[in-house]
Amino acid sequence: MTRTTQFPMLIMVFLMVAAPMSGCIAIFKPDSSDSNNEGWVDPVMEIEDENHSHSDLFSHRLSTSNTKLIDYHNLNCDGEVTPPAEFDDTMGRPCLESSKNTGPTPGDNSEISIEGNFDEDCEIYADGTGGCYAYVSSYNQFEILDISSPNNIQMLSTYYAEVARIIDIKVTPDNNWVLINHELTNSELDPIPNDDDANSGMNRLDVIYVGDKTSPVKVAEWNNPPAGFHNQDLHVYCDWDGALDPREECSLFLFGADPYPEMVEGSSGTFYKGTQVFYVPMGLESWLPNQNNEQQNSSREILRWGGYTPEPHTTCGGSIFNHDNVYFEHPITKQKLLVVSYWGAGLRLVDVSDPPTVADPLGVSWPPEVGRWLGCPTADDGWYGPDGGGHANMSPEEWLDSNQGNDNIHYAVPMDNLVCSGISEIDPMETWPEKCGSGPDDATFGINWRHFTYIAPE
């Protein structure tokens, strides 16, 4: 299951892991006398209080009455914030069950990905597959938690990188590979790609093998100066005609969100950044950790295969800052899409269904934009014009006014399934209201099934 398919589970895990530490999340005070208040307390209003402090956890108790915190973990692994000095920092370390919710709490956490066979009750099979896990990016480290029993989540391991700014994490559906970023870190120790140094510094994209959840191992890294990647995602294409090796039945592609498209690319004079697409010859298996350094280095090459940046005339003057990429397959058209959050330049849908057999590294024609949404019109006519539906009828000034809650699309979550009147295709059919008919293909009521994408402005 992907994290978009299990969106309710994602919210639950987010609450479980982040609530005890976050400066913005928690629940209503238990002694509150207003038991009928079903609405959210606006944290922005709290911030306007001159006495507000983000370090005061009790001033950030926020939820609705239909949610309940059932467990949490403060991400303490073994009582130590960092591994021993002699520890091999290409590898993570296992955690102690007894350390849960004891001191110290290591610090910040950023984003969470979850994967697992939730529909099969997170069963772990004889070959070691299965189970349900949460992967938490935490700036200098990431953590792996077993969430098979939501009332008793357990931290299995942590992977620490002394020089890092890990703000995003993605994991493959088989729960074996993790992709993490290092963006704008504070060191320039080693700007050379394909190096064996585990902490080679800033602006990196790393692949971690997590087949053993108690011992994550870094197997590949690439640098992308000057900014690195802000977020990233990945997908495996099978039977693609462009594979460089005939033994390659399935091909791995990486999607990197480079935040600064306005920066010149090296000495080329080309203002090319934004969404970058990379092809990985021989895929994930070429990085298995039982190889020696020479074998690893020869298998770490990645090739830039495409790229995308919004056309400036379609941005209403907003910032072209690629904050996040999320891969998903559209439930109606079956297109493979990147949902790309570009801050003021809006939400962009980029079609990555069919990678070309010849690389297009500057993104001249691949991948193409197939849709966008901003608050303001971005064309003179048609869907994106003043009378179209591809916007919210705002003026550019209104759209770019963050004080009104607009601008700066931070993150977007597209649903994997269609929704009708509050129910999903995966809900039991006997619970569907009459207006939903027999489903999306119903000749009369199929039009009532819609696809939704959740947008989070920053």
GROMACS .gro file of C-alpha atoms in nm:
model
  458
    1MET     CA    1   0.000   0.000   0.000
    2THR     CA    2   0.121   0.351  -0.071
    3ARG     CA    3   0.098   0.634   0.174
    4THR     CA    4  -0.170   0.799  -0.040
    5THR     CA    5  -0.382   0.483  -0.037
    6GLN     CA    6  -0.352   0.473   0.339
    7PHE     CA    7  -0.408   0.844   0.396
    8PRO     CA    8  -0.599   0.788   0.723
    9MET     CA    9  -0.315   0.569   0.848
   10LEU     CA   10  -0.068   0.842   0.749
   11ILE     CA   11  -0.255   1.094   0.958
   12MET     CA   12  -0.267   0.849   1.250
   13VAL     CA   13   0.105   0.778   1.237
   14PHE     CA   14   0.180   1.148   1.203
   15LEU     CA   15  -0.018   1.216   1.518
   16MET     CA   16   0.142   0.928   1.705
   17VAL     CA   17   0.499   1.022   1.622
   18ALA     CA   18   0.486   1.398   1.591
   19ALA     CA   19   0.239   1.500   1.858
   20PRO     CA   20   0.468   1.477   2.160
   21MET     CA   21   0.738   1.684   1.990
   22SER     CA   22   0.578   1.915   1.741
   23GLY     CA   23   0.535   2.285   1.798
   24CYS     CA   24   0.203   2.279   1.618
   25ILE     CA   25   0.012   1.966   1.713
   26ALA     CA   26  -0.159   1.820   2.016
   27ILE     CA   27  -0.508   1.801   2.160
   28PHE     CA   28  -0.765   2.013   2.340
   29LYS     CA   29  -0.705   2.041   2.711
   30PRO     CA   30  -0.875   1.749   2.883
   31ASP     CA   31  -1.032   1.979   3.138
   32SER     CA   32  -1.196   2.192   2.870
   33SER     CA   33  -1.554   2.272   2.961
   34ASP     CA   34  -1.665   2.317   2.600
   35SER     CA   35  -1.749   1.958   2.510
   36ASN     CA   36  -1.955   2.064   2.208
   37ASN     CA   37  -1.671   2.240   2.027
   38GLU     CA   38  -1.622   2.035   1.709
   39GLY     CA   39  -1.394   2.286   1.535
   40TRP     CA   40  -1.020   2.333   1.522
   41VAL     CA   41  -0.844   2.594   1.729
   42ASP     CA   42  -0.663   2.814   1.479
   43PRO     CA   43  -0.289   2.795   1.566
   44VAL     CA   44  -0.227   3.115   1.368
   45MET     CA   45  -0.446   3.301   1.614
   46GLU     CA   46  -0.240   3.152   1.897
   47ILE     CA   47   0.080   3.272   1.733
   48GLU     CA   48  -0.054   3.626   1.735
   49ASP     CA   49  -0.051   3.614   2.114
   50GLU     CA   50   0.263   3.798   2.227
   51ASN     CA   51   0.312   3.536   2.498
   52HIS     CA   52   0.310   3.248   2.249
   53SER     CA   53   0.605   3.008   2.264
   54HIS     CA   54   0.668   2.718   2.028
   55SER     CA   55   0.857   2.541   2.306
   56ASP     CA   56   0.546   2.530   2.524
   57LEU     CA   57   0.389   2.198   2.430
   58PHE     CA   58   0.076   2.258   2.638
   59SER     CA   59  -0.013   2.564   2.429
   60HIS     CA   60  -0.028   2.345   2.118
   61ARG     CA   61  -0.296   2.098   2.215
   62LEU     CA   62  -0.506   2.071   1.905
   63SER     CA   63  -0.745   1.816   1.754
   64THR     CA   64  -1.107   1.739   1.677
   65SER     CA   65  -1.326   1.527   1.900
   66ASN     CA   66  -1.330   1.234   1.656
   67THR     CA   67  -0.957   1.168   1.699
   68LYS     CA   68  -0.777   1.003   1.986
   69LEU     CA   69  -0.405   0.972   2.051
   70ILE     CA   70  -0.351   0.599   2.110
   71ASP     CA   71   0.029   0.581   2.123
   72TYR     CA   72   0.343   0.777   2.048
   73HIS     CA   73   0.719   0.741   2.039
   74ASN     CA   74   0.969   1.015   2.121
   75LEU     CA   75   1.224   0.858   1.880
   76ASN     CA   76   1.474   0.773   2.152
   77CYS     CA   77   1.666   0.474   2.019
   78ASP     CA   78   1.905   0.366   2.290
   79GLY     CA   79   1.955   0.660   2.524
   80GLU     CA   80   2.217   0.818   2.296
   81VAL     CA   81   2.154   1.106   2.057
   82THR     CA   82   2.449   1.006   1.839
   83PRO     CA   83   2.622   0.670   1.777
   84PRO     CA   84   2.961   0.593   1.935
   85ALA     CA   85   3.258   0.767   1.774
   86GLU     CA   86   3.397   0.437   1.645
   87PHE     CA   87   3.066   0.337   1.487
   88ASP     CA   88   3.060   0.274   1.110
   89ASP     CA   89   2.834   0.557   0.997
   90THR     CA   90   2.744   0.393   0.668
   91MET     CA   91   2.514   0.179   0.880
   92GLY     CA   92   2.233   0.238   1.124
   93ARG     CA   93   2.198   0.082   1.465
   94PRO     CA   94   1.922  -0.124   1.630
   95CYS     CA   95   1.706   0.031   1.902
   96LEU     CA   96   1.604  -0.084   2.247
   97GLU     CA   97   1.237  -0.138   2.324
   98SER     CA   98   1.301  -0.013   2.678
   99SER     CA   99   1.410   0.330   2.548
  100LYS     CA  100   1.064   0.420   2.421
  101ASN     CA  101   0.946   0.755   2.563
  102THR     CA  102   1.245   0.793   2.793
  103GLY     CA  103   1.512   1.058   2.766
  104PRO     CA  104   1.666   1.194   2.560
  105THR     CA  105   1.433   1.301   2.280
  106PRO     CA  106   1.669   1.345   1.983
  107GLY     CA  107   1.513   1.656   1.829
  108ASP     CA  108   1.319   1.758   1.522
  109ASN     CA  109   1.133   1.539   1.279
  110SER     CA  110   1.019   1.648   0.937
  111GLU     CA  111   0.818   1.407   0.720
  112ILE     CA  112   0.693   1.050   0.739
  113SER     CA  113   0.635   0.776   0.481
  114ILE     CA  114   0.452   0.454   0.559
  115GLU     CA  115   0.445   0.124   0.371
  116GLY     CA  116   0.299  -0.214   0.445
  117ASN     CA  117   0.040  -0.481   0.376
  118PHE     CA  118  -0.227  -0.309   0.585
  119ASP     CA  119  -0.509  -0.498   0.411
  120GLU     CA  120  -0.349  -0.822   0.531
  121ASP     CA  121  -0.321  -0.712   0.894
  122CYS     CA  122   0.051  -0.640   0.852
  123GLU     CA  123   0.136  -1.011   0.852
  124ILE     CA  124   0.507  -1.092   0.821
  125TYR     CA  125   0.565  -1.394   0.598
  126ALA     CA  126   0.819  -1.674   0.614
  127ASP     CA  127   1.046  -1.505   0.358
  128GLY     CA  128   1.063  -1.191   0.574
  129THR     CA  129   0.833  -0.980   0.359
  130GLY     CA  130   0.523  -0.808   0.489
  131GLY     CA  131   0.472  -0.596   0.796
  132CYS     CA  132   0.383  -0.229   0.832
  133TYR     CA  133   0.642   0.039   0.896
  134ALA     CA  134   0.681   0.414   0.935
  135TYR     CA  135   0.996   0.593   0.817
  136VAL     CA  136   1.060   0.928   0.986
  137SER     CA  137   1.302   1.188   0.850
  138SER     CA  138   1.466   1.378   1.136
  139TYR     CA  139   1.728   1.613   0.995
  140ASN     CA  140   2.045   1.437   1.116
  141GLN     CA  141   1.888   1.094   1.105
  142PHE     CA  142   1.590   0.885   1.010
  143GLU     CA  143   1.407   0.624   1.213
  144ILE     CA  144   1.222   0.302   1.126
  145LEU     CA  145   0.918   0.217   1.341
  146ASP     CA  146   0.704  -0.095   1.342
  147ILE     CA  147   0.341   0.023   1.332
  148SER     CA  148   0.183  -0.321   1.288
  149SER     CA  149   0.017  -0.274   1.628
  150PRO     CA  150  -0.093   0.091   1.638
  151ASN     CA  151  -0.145   0.075   2.014
  152ASN     CA  152   0.214  -0.038   2.064
  153ILE     CA  153   0.446   0.114   1.803
  154GLN     CA  154   0.812   0.017   1.836
  155MET     CA  155   1.124   0.184   1.702
  156LEU     CA  156   1.345  -0.074   1.529
  157SER     CA  157   1.649   0.129   1.423
  158THR     CA  158   1.793   0.469   1.348
  159TYR     CA  159   2.034   0.582   1.076
  160TYR     CA  160   2.250   0.879   1.177
  161ALA     CA  161   2.444   1.114   0.950
  162GLU     CA  162   2.652   1.380   1.123
  163VAL     CA  163   2.644   1.618   0.829
  164ALA     CA  164   2.290   1.613   0.698
  165ARG     CA  165   1.959   1.788   0.658
  166ILE     CA  166   1.722   1.499   0.593
  167ILE     CA  167   1.384   1.662   0.546
  168ASP     CA  168   1.213   1.406   0.325
  169ILE     CA  169   1.202   1.030   0.299
  170LYS     CA  170   1.048   0.788   0.048
  171VAL     CA  171   1.036   0.409   0.055
  172THR     CA  172   0.970   0.146  -0.211
  173PRO     CA  173   0.649  -0.063  -0.187
  174ASP     CA  174   0.850  -0.375  -0.099
  175ASN     CA  175   0.985  -0.199   0.214
  176ASN     CA  176   1.346  -0.270   0.114
  177TRP     CA  177   1.482   0.063  -0.009
  178VAL     CA  178   1.472   0.415   0.133
  179LEU     CA  179   1.553   0.735  -0.055
  180ILE     CA  180   1.661   1.035   0.157
  181ASN     CA  181   1.783   1.384   0.077
  182HIS     CA  182   2.045   1.615   0.224
  183GLU     CA  183   1.954   1.973   0.135
  184LEU     CA  184   2.170   2.282   0.193
  185THR     CA  185   2.370   2.134   0.478
  186ASN     CA  186   2.646   2.323   0.652
  187SER     CA  187   2.950   2.148   0.508
  188GLU     CA  188   3.140   2.126   0.182
  189LEU     CA  189   3.352   1.833   0.288
  190ASP     CA  190   3.329   1.637  -0.033
  191PRO     CA  191   3.140   1.753  -0.344
  192ILE     CA  192   3.249   1.448  -0.547
  193PRO     CA  193   2.978   1.198  -0.650
  194ASN     CA  194   3.038   0.822  -0.625
  195ASP     CA  195   3.258   0.854  -0.319
  196ASP     CA  196   3.288   0.601  -0.039
  197ASP     CA  197   3.276   0.862   0.239
  198ALA     CA  198   2.948   0.807   0.422
  199ASN     CA  199   2.920   1.169   0.536
  200SER     CA  200   3.036   1.343   0.223
  201GLY     CA  201   2.844   1.651   0.319
  202MET     CA  202   2.591   1.867   0.150
  203ASN     CA  203   2.336   1.848  -0.126
  204ARG     CA  204   2.301   1.473  -0.155
  205LEU     CA  205   2.055   1.207  -0.248
  206ASP     CA  206   2.116   0.875  -0.069
  207VAL     CA  207   1.979   0.523  -0.111
  208ILE     CA  208   1.958   0.312   0.205
  209TYR     CA  209   1.896  -0.062   0.202
  210VAL     CA  210   1.648  -0.153   0.478
  211GLY     CA  211   1.585  -0.522   0.409
  212ASP     CA  212   1.691  -0.575   0.770
  213LYS     CA  213   1.482  -0.318   0.958
  214THR     CA  214   1.723  -0.323   1.252
  215SER     CA  215   2.030  -0.245   1.040
  216PRO     CA  216   1.985   0.008   0.758
  217VAL     CA  217   2.287   0.033   0.523
  218LYS     CA  218   2.375   0.316   0.284
  219VAL     CA  219   2.453   0.177  -0.062
  220ALA     CA  220   2.461   0.480  -0.297
  221GLU     CA  221   2.483   0.859  -0.300
  222TRP     CA  222   2.488   1.144  -0.551
  223ASN     CA  223   2.556   1.514  -0.506
  224ASN     CA  224   2.356   1.788  -0.673
  225PRO     CA  225   2.516   2.127  -0.596
  226PRO     CA  226   2.450   2.399  -0.514
  227ALA     CA  227   2.122   2.324  -0.336
  228GLY     CA  228   2.074   1.950  -0.333
  229PHE     CA  229   1.723   1.807  -0.340
  230HIS     CA  230   1.442   1.933  -0.122
  231ASN     CA  231   1.225   1.624  -0.172
  232GLN     CA  232   1.227   1.317  -0.393
  233ASP     CA  233   1.034   1.012  -0.509
  234LEU     CA  234   1.095   0.702  -0.720
  235HIS     CA  235   0.922   0.450  -0.944
  236VAL     CA  236   1.011   0.123  -1.116
  237TYR     CA  237   0.904   0.074  -1.480
  238CYS     CA  238   0.896  -0.280  -1.617
  239ASP     CA  239   0.938  -0.373  -1.986
  240TRP     CA  240   1.072  -0.027  -2.072
  241ASP     CA  241   1.242  -0.030  -2.414
  242GLY     CA  242   1.518   0.211  -2.315
  243ALA     CA  243   1.705  -0.011  -2.066
  244LEU     CA  244   2.078   0.002  -2.129
  245ASP     CA  245   2.134  -0.361  -2.029
  246PRO     CA  246   1.928  -0.645  -2.185
  247ARG     CA  247   1.925  -0.822  -1.847
  248GLU     CA  248   1.729  -0.532  -1.697
  249GLU     CA  249   1.366  -0.641  -1.685
  250CYS     CA  250   1.256  -0.344  -1.473
  251SER     CA  251   1.407   0.004  -1.466
  252LEU     CA  252   1.437   0.243  -1.174
  253PHE     CA  253   1.375   0.618  -1.209
  254LEU     CA  254   1.434   0.884  -0.944
  255PHE     CA  255   1.246   1.213  -0.928
  256GLY     CA  256   1.435   1.492  -0.752
  257ALA     CA  257   1.288   1.826  -0.643
  258ASP     CA  258   1.569   2.078  -0.687
  259PRO     CA  259   1.443   2.389  -0.508
  260TYR     CA  260   1.625   2.658  -0.706
  261PRO     CA  261   1.538   2.661  -1.076
  262GLU     CA  262   1.665   3.018  -1.108
  263MET     CA  263   2.024   2.907  -1.042
  264VAL     CA  264   2.251   2.861  -1.343
  265GLU     CA  265   2.336   2.496  -1.412
  266GLY     CA  266   2.714   2.480  -1.375
  267SER     CA  267   2.899   2.679  -1.642
  268SER     CA  268   2.642   2.607  -1.912
  269GLY     CA  269   2.454   2.932  -1.865
  270THR     CA  270   2.130   2.731  -1.859
  271PHE     CA  271   1.876   2.821  -1.592
  272TYR     CA  272   1.772   2.460  -1.544
  273LYS     CA  273   1.671   2.316  -1.213
  274GLY     CA  274   1.327   2.227  -1.077
  275THR     CA  275   1.197   1.873  -1.129
  276GLN     CA  276   1.479   1.642  -1.236
  277VAL     CA  277   1.434   1.283  -1.353
  278PHE     CA  278   1.716   1.027  -1.332
  279TYR     CA  279   1.748   0.678  -1.477
  280VAL     CA  280   1.938   0.422  -1.269
  281PRO     CA  281   2.102   0.154  -1.489
  282MET     CA  282   2.054  -0.196  -1.344
  283GLY     CA  283   1.827  -0.059  -1.074
  284LEU     CA  284   1.815  -0.125  -0.702
  285GLU     CA  285   1.963  -0.474  -0.703
  286SER     CA  286   2.296  -0.336  -0.828
  287TRP     CA  287   2.342  -0.173  -0.488
  288LEU     CA  288   2.297  -0.475  -0.262
  289PRO     CA  289   2.526  -0.421   0.039
  290ASN     CA  290   2.720  -0.747   0.001
  291GLN     CA  291   2.927  -0.590  -0.279
  292ASN     CA  292   3.270  -0.440  -0.221
  293ASN     CA  293   3.346  -0.070  -0.270
  294GLU     CA  294   3.475  -0.113  -0.625
  295GLN     CA  295   3.162  -0.298  -0.729
  296GLN     CA  296   2.945  -0.043  -0.554
  297ASN     CA  297   3.110   0.255  -0.722
  298SER     CA  298   3.076   0.100  -1.067
  299SER     CA  299   2.703   0.047  -1.009
  300ARG     CA  300   2.618   0.387  -0.865
  301GLU     CA  301   2.591   0.584  -1.186
  302ILE     CA  302   2.265   0.765  -1.250
  303LEU     CA  303   2.177   0.946  -1.571
  304ARG     CA  304   1.965   1.259  -1.593
  305TRP     CA  305   1.688   1.155  -1.828
  306GLY     CA  306   1.450   1.450  -1.821
  307GLY     CA  307   1.348   1.765  -1.643
  308TYR     CA  308   1.068   2.015  -1.594
  309THR     CA  309   1.033   2.375  -1.478
  310PRO     CA  310   0.713   2.585  -1.511
  311GLU     CA  311   0.705   2.846  -1.784
  312PRO     CA  312   0.740   3.187  -1.614
  313HIS     CA  313   0.436   3.330  -1.793
  314THR     CA  314   0.216   3.068  -1.620
  315THR     CA  315   0.314   3.158  -1.262
  316CYS     CA  316   0.125   3.483  -1.190
  317GLY     CA  317   0.463   3.613  -1.074
  318GLY     CA  318   0.495   3.344  -0.806
  319SER     CA  319   0.815   3.180  -0.689
  320ILE     CA  320   0.932   2.882  -0.898
  321PHE     CA  321   1.053   2.687  -0.595
  322ASN     CA  322   1.020   2.312  -0.637
  323HIS     CA  323   0.925   2.208  -0.285
  324ASP     CA  324   0.801   1.852  -0.334
  325ASN     CA  325   0.735   1.576  -0.587
  326VAL     CA  326   0.483   1.296  -0.527
  327TYR     CA  327   0.444   1.009  -0.774
  328PHE     CA  328   0.102   0.848  -0.826
  329GLU     CA  329  -0.107   0.673  -1.089
  330HIS     CA  330  -0.434   0.844  -1.179
  331PRO     CA  331  -0.728   0.611  -1.105
  332ILE     CA  332  -0.923   0.723  -1.416
  333THR     CA  333  -0.667   0.789  -1.689
  334LYS     CA  334  -0.405   0.542  -1.552
  335GLN     CA  335  -0.137   0.801  -1.627
  336LYS     CA  336   0.180   0.793  -1.420
  337LEU     CA  337   0.203   1.145  -1.281
  338LEU     CA  338   0.420   1.362  -1.063
  339VAL     CA  339   0.221   1.601  -0.847
  340VAL     CA  340   0.470   1.884  -0.805
  341SER     CA  341   0.438   2.162  -0.547
  342TYR     CA  342   0.597   2.480  -0.679
  343TRP     CA  343   0.515   2.736  -0.410
  344GLY     CA  344   0.380   3.050  -0.576
  345ALA     CA  345   0.403   2.889  -0.921
  346GLY     CA  346   0.130   2.650  -0.805
  347LEU     CA  347   0.052   2.281  -0.831
  348ARG     CA  348   0.177   2.111  -1.147
  349LEU     CA  349   0.084   1.772  -1.293
  350VAL     CA  350   0.371   1.627  -1.495
  351ASP     CA  351   0.324   1.310  -1.703
  352VAL     CA  352   0.603   1.055  -1.654
  353SER     CA  353   0.410   0.761  -1.803
  354ASP     CA  354   0.649   0.684  -2.087
  355PRO     CA  355   1.015   0.772  -2.038
  356PRO     CA  356   1.177   0.829  -2.378
  357THR     CA  357   1.432   0.575  -2.499
  358VAL     CA  358   1.676   0.862  -2.563
  359ALA     CA  359   1.761   1.088  -2.271
  360ASP     CA  360   1.626   1.445  -2.267
  361PRO     CA  361   1.849   1.584  -1.988
  362LEU     CA  362   1.746   1.947  -2.034
  363GLY     CA  363   1.377   1.861  -2.033
  364VAL     CA  364   1.309   2.001  -2.379
  365SER     CA  365   1.008   1.776  -2.432
  366TRP     CA  366   0.998   1.527  -2.143
  367PRO     CA  367   0.831   1.509  -1.905
  368PRO     CA  368   0.543   1.732  -2.023
  369GLU     CA  369   0.310   1.932  -1.804
  370VAL     CA  370  -0.048   1.807  -1.842
  371GLY     CA  371  -0.222   2.016  -1.578
  372ARG     CA  372  -0.179   2.293  -1.322
  373TRP     CA  373  -0.368   2.477  -1.053
  374LEU     CA  374  -0.304   2.824  -0.912
  375GLY     CA  375  -0.533   3.066  -0.738
  376CYS     CA  376  -0.524   3.301  -1.037
  377PRO     CA  377  -0.584   3.259  -1.414
  378THR     CA  378  -0.266   3.177  -1.605
  379ALA     CA  379  -0.394   3.209  -1.963
  380ASP     CA  380  -0.612   3.445  -2.166
  381ASP     CA  381  -0.877   3.184  -2.237
  382GLY     CA  382  -0.960   2.814  -2.204
  383TRP     CA  383  -0.939   2.607  -1.885
  384TYR     CA  384  -0.667   2.828  -1.737
  385GLY     CA  385  -0.828   3.155  -1.856
  386PRO     CA  386  -1.051   3.387  -1.652
  387ASP     CA  387  -1.366   3.183  -1.731
  388GLY     CA  388  -1.206   2.839  -1.686
  389GLY     CA  389  -1.190   2.607  -1.389
  390GLY     CA  390  -0.815   2.566  -1.348
  391HIS     CA  391  -0.789   2.829  -1.075
  392ALA     CA  392  -0.981   2.993  -0.789
  393ASN     CA  393  -1.073   3.324  -0.956
  394MET     CA  394  -0.818   3.519  -0.752
  395SER     CA  395  -0.614   3.809  -0.874
  396PRO     CA  396  -0.236   3.751  -0.880
  397GLU     CA  397  -0.204   3.981  -0.580
  398GLU     CA  398  -0.457   3.781  -0.381
  399TRP     CA  399  -0.306   3.447  -0.479
  400LEU     CA  400   0.043   3.556  -0.372
  401ASP     CA  401  -0.074   3.695  -0.037
  402SER     CA  402   0.035   3.442   0.223
  403ASN     CA  403  -0.138   3.645   0.493
  404GLN     CA  404  -0.466   3.518   0.347
  405GLY     CA  405  -0.345   3.158   0.359
  406ASN     CA  406  -0.252   3.152  -0.010
  407ASP     CA  407   0.079   3.115  -0.201
  408ASN     CA  408   0.364   2.872  -0.125
  409ILE     CA  409   0.217   2.527  -0.193
  410HIS     CA  410   0.429   2.319   0.041
  411TYR     CA  411   0.298   1.969  -0.021
  412ALA     CA  412   0.020   1.788  -0.204
  413VAL     CA  413  -0.126   1.440  -0.151
  414PRO     CA  414  -0.321   1.289  -0.444
  415MET     CA  415  -0.560   1.010  -0.351
  416ASP     CA  416  -0.514   0.671  -0.514
  417ASN     CA  417  -0.889   0.604  -0.520
  418LEU     CA  418  -1.195   0.794  -0.634
  419VAL     CA  419  -1.437   0.936  -0.377
  420CYS     CA  420  -1.815   0.979  -0.385
  421SER     CA  421  -2.010   1.152  -0.110
  422GLY     CA  422  -1.741   1.087   0.146
  423ILE     CA  423  -1.682   0.720   0.070
  424SER     CA  424  -1.402   0.557  -0.128
  425GLU     CA  425  -1.399   0.272  -0.378
  426ILE     CA  426  -1.231   0.057  -0.113
  427ASP     CA  427  -1.523   0.099   0.129
  428PRO     CA  428  -1.779  -0.187   0.138
  429MET     CA  429  -2.037  -0.139  -0.137
  430GLU     CA  430  -2.325  -0.181   0.108
  431THR     CA  431  -2.217   0.149   0.267
  432TRP     CA  432  -2.237   0.345  -0.059
  433PRO     CA  433  -2.522   0.599  -0.083
  434GLU     CA  434  -2.765   0.575  -0.373
  435LYS     CA  435  -2.608   0.872  -0.554
  436CYS     CA  436  -2.287   0.667  -0.597
  437GLY     CA  437  -2.461   0.393  -0.793
  438SER     CA  438  -2.251   0.086  -0.871
  439GLY     CA  439  -1.926   0.281  -0.885
  440PRO     CA  440  -1.726   0.508  -1.116
  441ASP     CA  441  -1.840   0.316  -1.428
  442ASP     CA  442  -2.210   0.357  -1.348
  443ALA     CA  443  -2.382   0.509  -1.653
  444THR     CA  444  -2.600   0.737  -1.439
  445PHE     CA  445  -2.407   0.802  -1.119
  446GLY     CA  446  -2.047   0.753  -1.230
  447ILE     CA  447  -2.007   1.129  -1.265
  448ASN     CA  448  -2.043   1.162  -0.887
  449TRP     CA  449  -1.711   0.981  -0.831
  450ARG     CA  450  -1.432   1.237  -0.812
  451HIS     CA  451  -1.058   1.245  -0.769
  452PHE     CA  452  -0.915   1.465  -0.493
  453THR     CA  453  -0.572   1.609  -0.420
  454TYR     CA  454  -0.504   1.768  -0.084
  455ILE     CA  455  -0.292   2.085  -0.093
  456ALA     CA  456  -0.098   2.227   0.203
  457PRO     CA  457   0.014   2.592   0.170
  458GLU     CA  458   0.312   2.686   0.384
   0.00000   0.00000   0.00000
